[in-house]
Amino acid sequence: MEYRYLLLEKKDGILLVRIHRPEELNALNADLLSELDCAMAEASAEEEVRAVILTGEGKSFVAGADIACMSTMDPVEAKAFGSFGAEVFRRIEIMEKPVIAAVNGYALGGGCELAMACDIRIASTKAKIGQPETSLGITPGFNGTLRLPRLVGLGRAKEIILAGETLDAAEAYRIGLFNKVVEPEELLDTAWELASKIVSRAPLAVRYAKEAMNNSMESGFEAAMAMEANLFALCFATQDQKEGMAAFLEKRKAGFSGK
Ligand code: COA
């Protein structure tokens, strides 16, 4: 597919997706959301892609949902727009391959929500993240009220969302919203290095571990225990489990096939 708002680069099993809507600081309109959905579906389907890095071009990761588009919406249109964005982000969250957000600048509103739907967030010292929706007269609409409390705890999430706070990179790191903060010029290399490390592991084990952790945040403890036990057992049906353990015992590097 031809993309208007996305720039894609693929190398060594990693897909780099750059959001590129410079005049609006990468604000999300319905077309950009559709493109993102499509690019991630393609990444899911392509066997050679094993991890995705998502970043923004310019001084912004994503400066939120498009306020100009939202300003004239009625409640029915707003519900459709919110639900669509939330579904796109949910598909990113549960996709079988890991997704790393490389947060280069502003990640506000929908930008914060997109970063939170990714598995891991690496940020530049220039990043600013928050949920300013209450200052626009709305609530977060792409599941920020679900994911922020899970990531940073209910008290901190309430402070950020109710006060419409924007955090600098150091504060977002301190509360666990960012995994790591690096100098701007090191951002993509750092994200790439992490993605490469994940790509070097057994793909099915990575996929099942992601599924187990997502599931553990969304179900009761006993149900999550059962899910983990099943996914653990499933690994023993893979060639990679045999290869990984044989390689350890033979003191050599494992060569994983993803089977
Ligand atoms: N939706 C639509 N357009 C947006 C946007 C958004 N979320 N965020 C920025 N833009 C546009 C601005 O309207 C401006 O357009 P213009 O040049 O036609 O006037 C352009 O991007 C540049 O933004 P500007 O505000 O001039 O840049 P800045 O460096 O002074 O400030 C921000 C950057 C991110 C602090 C500021 O743009 C901002 O607060 N954006 C909205 C963030 C927000 O509330 N997001 C949640 C939405 S639910």
mmCIF file of C-alpha atoms and ligand atoms in Angstrom:
data_model
loop_
_atom_site.group_PDB
_atom_site.id
_atom_site.type_symbol
_atom_site.label_atom_id
_atom_site.label_comp_id
_atom_site.label_asym_id
_atom_site.label_seq_id
_atom_site.Cartn_x
_atom_site.Cartn_y
_atom_site.Cartn_z
ATOM 1 C CA MET A 1 0.000 0.000 0.000
ATOM 2 C CA GLU A 2 1.062 3.597 -0.667
ATOM 3 C CA TYR A 3 1.245 5.649 2.500
ATOM 4 C CA ARG A 4 0.712 9.389 2.685
ATOM 5 C CA TYR A 5 1.505 9.871 6.364
ATOM 6 C CA LEU A 6 3.929 7.041 7.078
ATOM 7 C CA LEU A 7 7.523 6.362 6.030
ATOM 8 C CA LEU A 8 8.559 2.727 6.281
ATOM 9 C CA GLU A 9 12.012 1.151 6.400
ATOM 10 C CA LYS A 10 12.689 -2.546 6.816
ATOM 11 C CA LYS A 11 16.033 -4.121 7.750
ATOM 12 C CA ASP A 12 17.222 -7.250 9.562
ATOM 13 C CA GLY A 13 13.742 -8.301 10.674
ATOM 14 C CA ILE A 14 12.839 -4.855 12.038
ATOM 15 C CA LEU A 15 10.245 -2.499 10.542
ATOM 16 C CA LEU A 16 10.727 1.187 11.345
ATOM 17 C CA VAL A 17 7.514 3.197 10.993
ATOM 18 C CA ARG A 18 7.911 6.991 11.003
ATOM 19 C CA ILE A 19 4.779 9.068 11.386
ATOM 20 C CA HIS A 20 5.056 12.025 9.036
ATOM 21 C CA ARG A 21 2.411 14.744 9.079
ATOM 22 C CA PRO A 22 4.707 17.664 9.784
ATOM 23 C CA GLU A 23 2.356 20.635 9.477
ATOM 24 C CA GLU A 24 0.097 19.245 12.209
ATOM 25 C CA LEU A 25 2.905 17.817 14.408
ATOM 26 C CA ASN A 26 1.791 14.281 13.458
ATOM 27 C CA ALA A 27 -1.722 14.755 14.881
ATOM 28 C CA LEU A 28 -3.920 11.732 14.237
ATOM 29 C CA ASN A 29 -6.777 12.085 11.804
ATOM 30 C CA ALA A 30 -8.872 9.133 10.612
ATOM 31 C CA ASP A 31 -6.716 8.623 7.499
ATOM 32 C CA LEU A 32 -3.495 8.494 9.506
ATOM 33 C CA LEU A 33 -5.083 6.029 11.934
ATOM 34 C CA SER A 34 -6.181 3.852 8.976
ATOM 35 C CA GLU A 35 -2.675 3.916 7.532
ATOM 36 C CA LEU A 36 -1.193 2.933 10.877
ATOM 37 C CA ASP A 37 -3.689 0.098 11.176
ATOM 38 C CA CYS A 38 -2.793 -1.105 7.700
ATOM 39 C CA ALA A 39 0.984 -0.873 8.215
ATOM 40 C CA MET A 40 0.735 -2.854 11.440
ATOM 41 C CA ALA A 41 -1.484 -5.495 9.807
ATOM 42 C CA GLU A 42 1.112 -5.830 7.029
ATOM 43 C CA ALA A 43 3.878 -6.140 9.635
ATOM 44 C CA SER A 44 1.873 -8.855 11.393
ATOM 45 C CA ALA A 45 1.428 -10.779 8.171
ATOM 46 C CA GLU A 46 5.013 -10.520 6.877
ATOM 47 C CA GLU A 47 7.099 -13.375 8.149
ATOM 48 C CA GLU A 48 10.414 -11.533 7.853
ATOM 49 C CA VAL A 49 9.219 -8.729 10.162
ATOM 50 C CA ARG A 50 9.884 -9.743 13.757
ATOM 51 C CA ALA A 51 9.652 -6.403 15.575
ATOM 52 C CA VAL A 52 8.370 -2.898 14.887
ATOM 53 C CA ILE A 53 9.703 0.497 15.983
ATOM 54 C CA LEU A 54 7.250 3.381 15.882
ATOM 55 C CA THR A 55 8.505 6.958 15.905
ATOM 56 C CA GLY A 56 7.563 10.436 14.730
ATOM 57 C CA GLU A 57 9.271 12.769 12.271
ATOM 58 C CA GLY A 58 10.222 16.239 13.452
ATOM 59 C CA LYS A 59 9.674 17.631 16.944
ATOM 60 C CA SER A 60 6.658 15.500 17.676
ATOM 61 C CA PHE A 61 5.932 11.804 18.163
ATOM 62 C CA VAL A 62 2.195 12.457 17.906
ATOM 63 C CA ALA A 63 0.668 15.726 19.205
ATOM 64 C CA GLY A 64 -2.679 14.047 19.823
ATOM 65 C CA ALA A 65 -5.827 13.359 17.936
ATOM 66 C CA ASP A 66 -6.526 16.035 15.322
ATOM 67 C CA ILE A 67 -8.249 18.842 17.224
ATOM 68 C CA ALA A 68 -9.383 20.622 14.042
ATOM 69 C CA CYS A 69 -11.164 17.449 12.867
ATOM 70 C CA MET A 70 -12.684 16.798 16.302
ATOM 71 C CA SER A 71 -13.876 20.383 16.810
ATOM 72 C CA THR A 72 -16.949 19.925 14.594
ATOM 73 C CA MET A 73 -17.881 16.360 15.547
ATOM 74 C CA ASP A 74 -21.236 15.493 17.046
ATOM 75 C CA PRO A 75 -21.431 12.768 19.728
ATOM 76 C CA VAL A 76 -22.122 10.013 17.188
ATOM 77 C CA GLU A 77 -19.121 11.000 15.064
ATOM 78 C CA ALA A 78 -16.974 11.377 18.194
ATOM 79 C CA LYS A 79 -17.923 7.894 19.357
ATOM 80 C CA ALA A 80 -17.035 6.390 15.973
ATOM 81 C CA PHE A 81 -13.697 8.275 15.883
ATOM 82 C CA GLY A 82 -12.804 7.352 19.485
ATOM 83 C CA SER A 83 -13.754 3.723 18.995
ATOM 84 C CA PHE A 84 -11.768 3.481 15.772
ATOM 85 C CA GLY A 85 -8.611 4.916 17.362
ATOM 86 C CA ALA A 86 -9.043 2.673 20.395
ATOM 87 C CA GLU A 87 -9.429 -0.400 18.167
ATOM 88 C CA VAL A 88 -6.340 0.472 16.101
ATOM 89 C CA PHE A 89 -4.296 0.889 19.293
ATOM 90 C CA ARG A 90 -5.688 -2.329 20.746
ATOM 91 C CA ARG A 91 -4.618 -4.222 17.627
ATOM 92 C CA ILE A 92 -1.104 -2.803 18.125
ATOM 93 C CA GLU A 93 -1.129 -3.834 21.785
ATOM 94 C CA ILE A 94 -2.113 -7.421 21.087
ATOM 95 C CA MET A 95 -0.232 -7.984 17.831
ATOM 96 C CA GLU A 96 2.003 -11.017 17.922
ATOM 97 C CA LYS A 97 5.197 -9.073 17.311
ATOM 98 C CA PRO A 98 6.763 -6.654 19.781
ATOM 99 C CA VAL A 99 6.335 -2.936 19.131
ATOM 100 C CA ILE A 100 8.745 -0.353 20.555
ATOM 101 C CA ALA A 101 7.773 3.319 20.701
ATOM 102 C CA ALA A 102 10.757 5.619 20.094
ATOM 103 C CA VAL A 103 9.287 8.798 21.544
ATOM 104 C CA ASN A 104 11.194 11.629 19.876
ATOM 105 C CA GLY A 105 9.137 14.648 21.006
ATOM 106 C CA TYR A 106 5.574 15.541 21.957
ATOM 107 C CA ALA A 107 3.444 12.503 22.844
ATOM 108 C CA LEU A 108 0.259 14.208 23.958
ATOM 109 C CA GLY A 109 -3.281 12.856 24.220
ATOM 110 C CA GLY A 110 -3.562 10.271 21.445
ATOM 111 C CA GLY A 111 0.259 10.324 21.223
ATOM 112 C CA CYS A 112 0.587 9.260 24.850
ATOM 113 C CA GLU A 113 -2.129 6.664 24.246
ATOM 114 C CA LEU A 114 -0.317 5.326 21.172
ATOM 115 C CA ALA A 115 2.991 5.096 23.061
ATOM 116 C CA MET A 116 1.212 3.241 25.874
ATOM 117 C CA ALA A 117 -0.276 0.724 23.426
ATOM 118 C CA CYS A 118 3.288 -0.178 22.412
ATOM 119 C CA ASP A 119 5.153 -2.778 24.447
ATOM 120 C CA ILE A 120 8.168 -0.648 25.397
ATOM 121 C CA ARG A 121 8.804 3.109 25.364
ATOM 122 C CA ILE A 122 12.296 4.509 24.698
ATOM 123 C CA ALA A 123 12.355 8.309 24.792
ATOM 124 C CA SER A 124 14.591 11.185 23.799
ATOM 125 C CA THR A 125 15.458 13.805 26.423
ATOM 126 C CA LYS A 126 13.299 16.114 24.271
ATOM 127 C CA ALA A 127 10.152 13.996 24.724
ATOM 128 C CA LYS A 128 7.145 15.436 26.515
ATOM 129 C CA ILE A 129 4.239 13.187 27.355
ATOM 130 C CA GLY A 130 0.823 13.693 28.876
ATOM 131 C CA GLN A 131 -2.925 13.724 28.545
ATOM 132 C CA PRO A 132 -4.087 17.343 28.071
ATOM 133 C CA GLU A 133 -7.654 16.436 27.050
ATOM 134 C CA THR A 134 -9.402 17.977 30.066
ATOM 135 C CA SER A 135 -8.093 21.368 28.961
ATOM 136 C CA LEU A 136 -9.971 20.819 25.670
ATOM 137 C CA GLY A 137 -13.204 19.872 27.424
ATOM 138 C CA ILE A 138 -12.948 16.144 26.710
ATOM 139 C CA THR A 139 -11.732 12.928 28.309
ATOM 140 C CA PRO A 140 -9.004 10.754 26.787
ATOM 141 C CA GLY A 141 -10.701 8.743 24.038
ATOM 142 C CA PHE A 142 -8.187 6.153 22.847
ATOM 143 C CA ASN A 143 -8.054 4.190 26.129
ATOM 144 C CA GLY A 144 -5.731 6.466 28.089
ATOM 145 C CA THR A 145 -7.967 6.056 31.141
ATOM 146 C CA LEU A 146 -7.372 2.284 30.951
ATOM 147 C CA ARG A 147 -3.690 2.079 30.158
ATOM 148 C CA LEU A 148 -2.232 4.973 32.164
ATOM 149 C CA PRO A 149 -3.451 3.619 35.555
ATOM 150 C CA ARG A 150 -2.112 0.185 34.650
ATOM 151 C CA LEU A 151 1.285 1.613 33.758
ATOM 152 C CA VAL A 152 1.854 4.199 36.489
ATOM 153 C CA GLY A 153 -0.801 3.434 39.131
ATOM 154 C CA LEU A 154 -4.222 4.961 39.664
ATOM 155 C CA GLY A 155 -3.132 7.925 41.809
ATOM 156 C CA ARG A 156 -0.506 9.180 39.355
ATOM 157 C CA ALA A 157 -2.791 8.538 36.381
ATOM 158 C CA LYS A 158 -5.535 10.614 38.008
ATOM 159 C CA GLU A 159 -3.101 13.447 38.667
ATOM 160 C CA ILE A 160 -1.922 13.450 35.034
ATOM 161 C CA ILE A 161 -5.352 13.102 33.431
ATOM 162 C CA LEU A 162 -7.454 15.285 35.762
ATOM 163 C CA ALA A 163 -4.891 18.095 35.801
ATOM 164 C CA GLY A 164 -4.095 17.687 32.083
ATOM 165 C CA GLU A 165 -0.418 17.390 32.955
ATOM 166 C CA THR A 166 2.473 17.181 30.515
ATOM 167 C CA LEU A 167 5.584 15.488 31.910
ATOM 168 C CA ASP A 168 9.144 15.954 30.772
ATOM 169 C CA ALA A 169 11.178 12.858 29.871
ATOM 170 C CA ALA A 170 12.946 12.599 33.235
ATOM 171 C CA GLU A 171 9.669 12.657 35.185
ATOM 172 C CA ALA A 172 8.008 10.178 32.815
ATOM 173 C CA TYR A 173 11.010 7.888 33.311
ATOM 174 C CA ARG A 174 10.860 8.316 37.088
ATOM 175 C CA ILE A 175 7.251 7.102 37.223
ATOM 176 C CA GLY A 176 7.848 4.211 34.827
ATOM 177 C CA LEU A 177 6.047 5.617 31.812
ATOM 178 C CA PHE A 178 9.305 5.601 29.834
ATOM 179 C CA ASN A 179 11.596 2.570 30.033
ATOM 180 C CA LYS A 180 14.694 4.553 29.126
ATOM 181 C CA VAL A 181 15.659 8.131 28.187
ATOM 182 C CA VAL A 182 18.572 8.843 25.844
ATOM 183 C CA GLU A 183 20.006 11.786 23.926
ATOM 184 C CA PRO A 184 17.961 12.612 20.773
ATOM 185 C CA GLU A 185 20.726 11.486 18.411
ATOM 186 C CA GLU A 186 20.874 8.093 20.174
ATOM 187 C CA LEU A 187 17.136 7.428 20.163
ATOM 188 C CA LEU A 188 16.750 5.306 17.059
ATOM 189 C CA ASP A 189 20.002 3.399 17.615
ATOM 190 C CA THR A 190 18.915 2.567 21.163
ATOM 191 C CA ALA A 191 15.470 1.410 20.023
ATOM 192 C CA TRP A 192 17.088 -0.535 17.172
ATOM 193 C CA GLU A 193 19.552 -2.222 19.515
ATOM 194 C CA LEU A 194 16.729 -3.340 21.804
ATOM 195 C CA ALA A 195 14.616 -4.525 18.866
ATOM 196 C CA SER A 196 17.626 -6.477 17.527
ATOM 197 C CA LYS A 197 18.094 -8.175 20.886
ATOM 198 C CA ILE A 198 14.408 -9.211 20.917
ATOM 199 C CA VAL A 199 14.632 -10.371 17.290
ATOM 200 C CA SER A 200 17.586 -12.606 18.206
ATOM 201 C CA ARG A 201 15.417 -14.542 20.689
ATOM 202 C CA ALA A 202 13.030 -17.372 19.810
ATOM 203 C CA PRO A 203 10.116 -15.653 18.012
ATOM 204 C CA LEU A 204 7.381 -17.924 19.358
ATOM 205 C CA ALA A 205 8.690 -17.611 22.912
ATOM 206 C CA VAL A 206 8.681 -13.805 22.517
ATOM 207 C CA ARG A 207 5.128 -13.925 21.167
ATOM 208 C CA TYR A 208 3.835 -16.179 23.942
ATOM 209 C CA ALA A 209 5.600 -14.163 26.653
ATOM 210 C CA LYS A 210 3.953 -10.975 25.360
ATOM 211 C CA GLU A 211 0.583 -12.699 25.265
ATOM 212 C CA ALA A 212 1.026 -14.028 28.812
ATOM 213 C CA MET A 213 1.940 -10.589 30.192
ATOM 214 C CA ASN A 214 -0.898 -8.799 28.392
ATOM 215 C CA ASN A 215 -3.296 -11.448 29.628
ATOM 216 C CA SER A 216 -2.006 -11.171 33.206
ATOM 217 C CA MET A 217 -2.974 -7.476 33.304
ATOM 218 C CA GLU A 218 -6.462 -8.164 32.015
ATOM 219 C CA SER A 219 -7.644 -11.267 33.851
ATOM 220 C CA GLY A 220 -7.717 -12.655 37.376
ATOM 221 C CA PHE A 221 -4.607 -14.253 38.910
ATOM 222 C CA GLU A 222 -5.846 -17.854 38.608
ATOM 223 C CA ALA A 223 -6.853 -17.382 34.961
ATOM 224 C CA ALA A 224 -3.476 -15.762 34.223
ATOM 225 C CA MET A 225 -1.703 -18.691 35.918
ATOM 226 C CA ALA A 226 -3.564 -21.122 33.665
ATOM 227 C CA MET A 227 -2.745 -19.067 30.583
ATOM 228 C CA GLU A 228 0.950 -18.891 31.478
ATOM 229 C CA ALA A 229 1.047 -22.653 32.108
ATOM 230 C CA ASN A 230 -0.511 -23.321 28.697
ATOM 231 C CA LEU A 231 1.808 -20.959 26.831
ATOM 232 C CA PHE A 232 4.831 -22.400 28.660
ATOM 233 C CA ALA A 233 3.725 -25.902 27.638
ATOM 234 C CA LEU A 234 3.131 -24.765 24.063
ATOM 235 C CA CYS A 235 6.795 -23.726 23.807
ATOM 236 C CA PHE A 236 7.693 -27.390 24.216
ATOM 237 C CA ALA A 237 5.923 -28.119 20.952
ATOM 238 C CA THR A 238 8.349 -25.822 19.089
ATOM 239 C CA GLN A 239 11.630 -26.589 17.347
ATOM 240 C CA ASP A 240 13.062 -23.453 18.924
ATOM 241 C CA GLN A 241 12.679 -24.856 22.444
ATOM 242 C CA LYS A 242 14.647 -27.911 21.405
ATOM 243 C CA GLU A 243 17.249 -25.806 19.623
ATOM 244 C CA GLY A 244 17.538 -23.252 22.444
ATOM 245 C CA MET A 245 18.093 -25.856 25.131
ATOM 246 C CA ALA A 246 20.383 -28.038 22.982
ATOM 247 C CA ALA A 247 22.485 -24.974 22.123
ATOM 248 C CA PHE A 248 22.836 -24.129 25.808
ATOM 249 C CA LEU A 249 23.905 -27.657 26.703
ATOM 250 C CA GLU A 250 26.300 -27.835 23.740
ATOM 251 C CA LYS A 251 27.724 -24.408 24.653
ATOM 252 C CA ARG A 252 26.956 -22.847 21.276
ATOM 253 C CA LYS A 253 24.756 -20.001 19.989
ATOM 254 C CA ALA A 254 21.190 -21.011 19.178
ATOM 255 C CA GLY A 255 19.908 -20.638 15.627
ATOM 256 C CA PHE A 256 16.180 -20.069 15.869
ATOM 257 C CA SER A 257 13.829 -20.860 13.005
ATOM 258 C CA GLY A 258 10.644 -19.365 14.442
ATOM 259 C CA LYS A 259 9.004 -22.781 14.342
HETATM 260 N N1 COA B 1 -4.463 18.611 16.277
HETATM 261 C C1 COA B 1 -4.426 19.390 15.192
HETATM 262 N N2 COA B 1 -3.433 20.254 14.927
HETATM 263 C C2 COA B 1 -2.418 20.292 15.799
HETATM 264 C C3 COA B 1 -2.380 19.488 16.957
HETATM 265 C C4 COA B 1 -3.465 18.615 17.178
HETATM 266 N N3 COA B 1 -3.497 17.789 18.226
HETATM 267 N N4 COA B 1 -1.257 19.774 17.638
HETATM 268 C C5 COA B 1 -0.624 20.709 16.934
HETATM 269 N N5 COA B 1 -1.321 21.030 15.824
HETATM 270 C C6 COA B 1 -0.981 22.027 14.799
HETATM 271 C C7 COA B 1 -1.193 23.439 15.318
HETATM 272 O O1 COA B 1 -2.547 23.812 15.216
HETATM 273 C C8 COA B 1 -0.298 24.233 14.415
HETATM 274 O O2 COA B 1 -0.958 24.435 13.201
HETATM 275 P P1 COA B 1 -0.838 25.872 12.433
HETATM 276 O O3 COA B 1 0.623 25.967 12.083
HETATM 277 O O4 COA B 1 -1.721 25.706 11.251
HETATM 278 O O5 COA B 1 -1.252 26.911 13.409
HETATM 279 C C9 COA B 1 0.859 23.276 14.164
HETATM 280 O O6 COA B 1 0.397 21.978 14.499
HETATM 281 C C10 COA B 1 2.060 23.586 15.027
HETATM 282 O O7 COA B 1 1.636 23.631 16.383
HETATM 283 P P2 COA B 1 2.007 24.803 17.393
HETATM 284 O O8 COA B 1 1.009 24.794 18.510
HETATM 285 O O9 COA B 1 2.169 26.091 16.654
HETATM 286 O O10 COA B 1 3.439 24.307 17.889
HETATM 287 P P3 COA B 1 4.122 24.605 19.292
HETATM 288 O O11 COA B 1 5.524 24.101 19.155
HETATM 289 O O12 COA B 1 3.929 26.019 19.679
HETATM 290 O O13 COA B 1 3.349 23.708 20.350
HETATM 291 C C11 COA B 1 2.293 21.697 21.164
HETATM 292 C C12 COA B 1 3.404 22.317 20.285
HETATM 293 C C13 COA B 1 2.320 20.197 20.920
HETATM 294 C C14 COA B 1 2.573 22.007 22.653
HETATM 295 C C15 COA B 1 0.923 22.289 20.788
HETATM 296 O O14 COA B 1 0.776 22.193 19.381
HETATM 297 C C16 COA B 1 -0.247 21.603 21.416
HETATM 298 O O15 COA B 1 -0.522 21.855 22.581
HETATM 299 N N6 COA B 1 -0.959 20.768 20.633
HETATM 300 C C17 COA B 1 -2.170 20.113 21.096
HETATM 301 C C18 COA B 1 -1.844 19.002 22.049
HETATM 302 C C19 COA B 1 -3.120 18.360 22.562
HETATM 303 O O16 COA B 1 -3.917 18.963 23.241
HETATM 304 N N7 COA B 1 -3.277 17.086 22.217
HETATM 305 C C20 COA B 1 -4.413 16.299 22.649
HETATM 306 C C21 COA B 1 -5.468 16.292 21.617
HETATM 307 S S1 COA B 1 -6.833 15.289 22.129
#
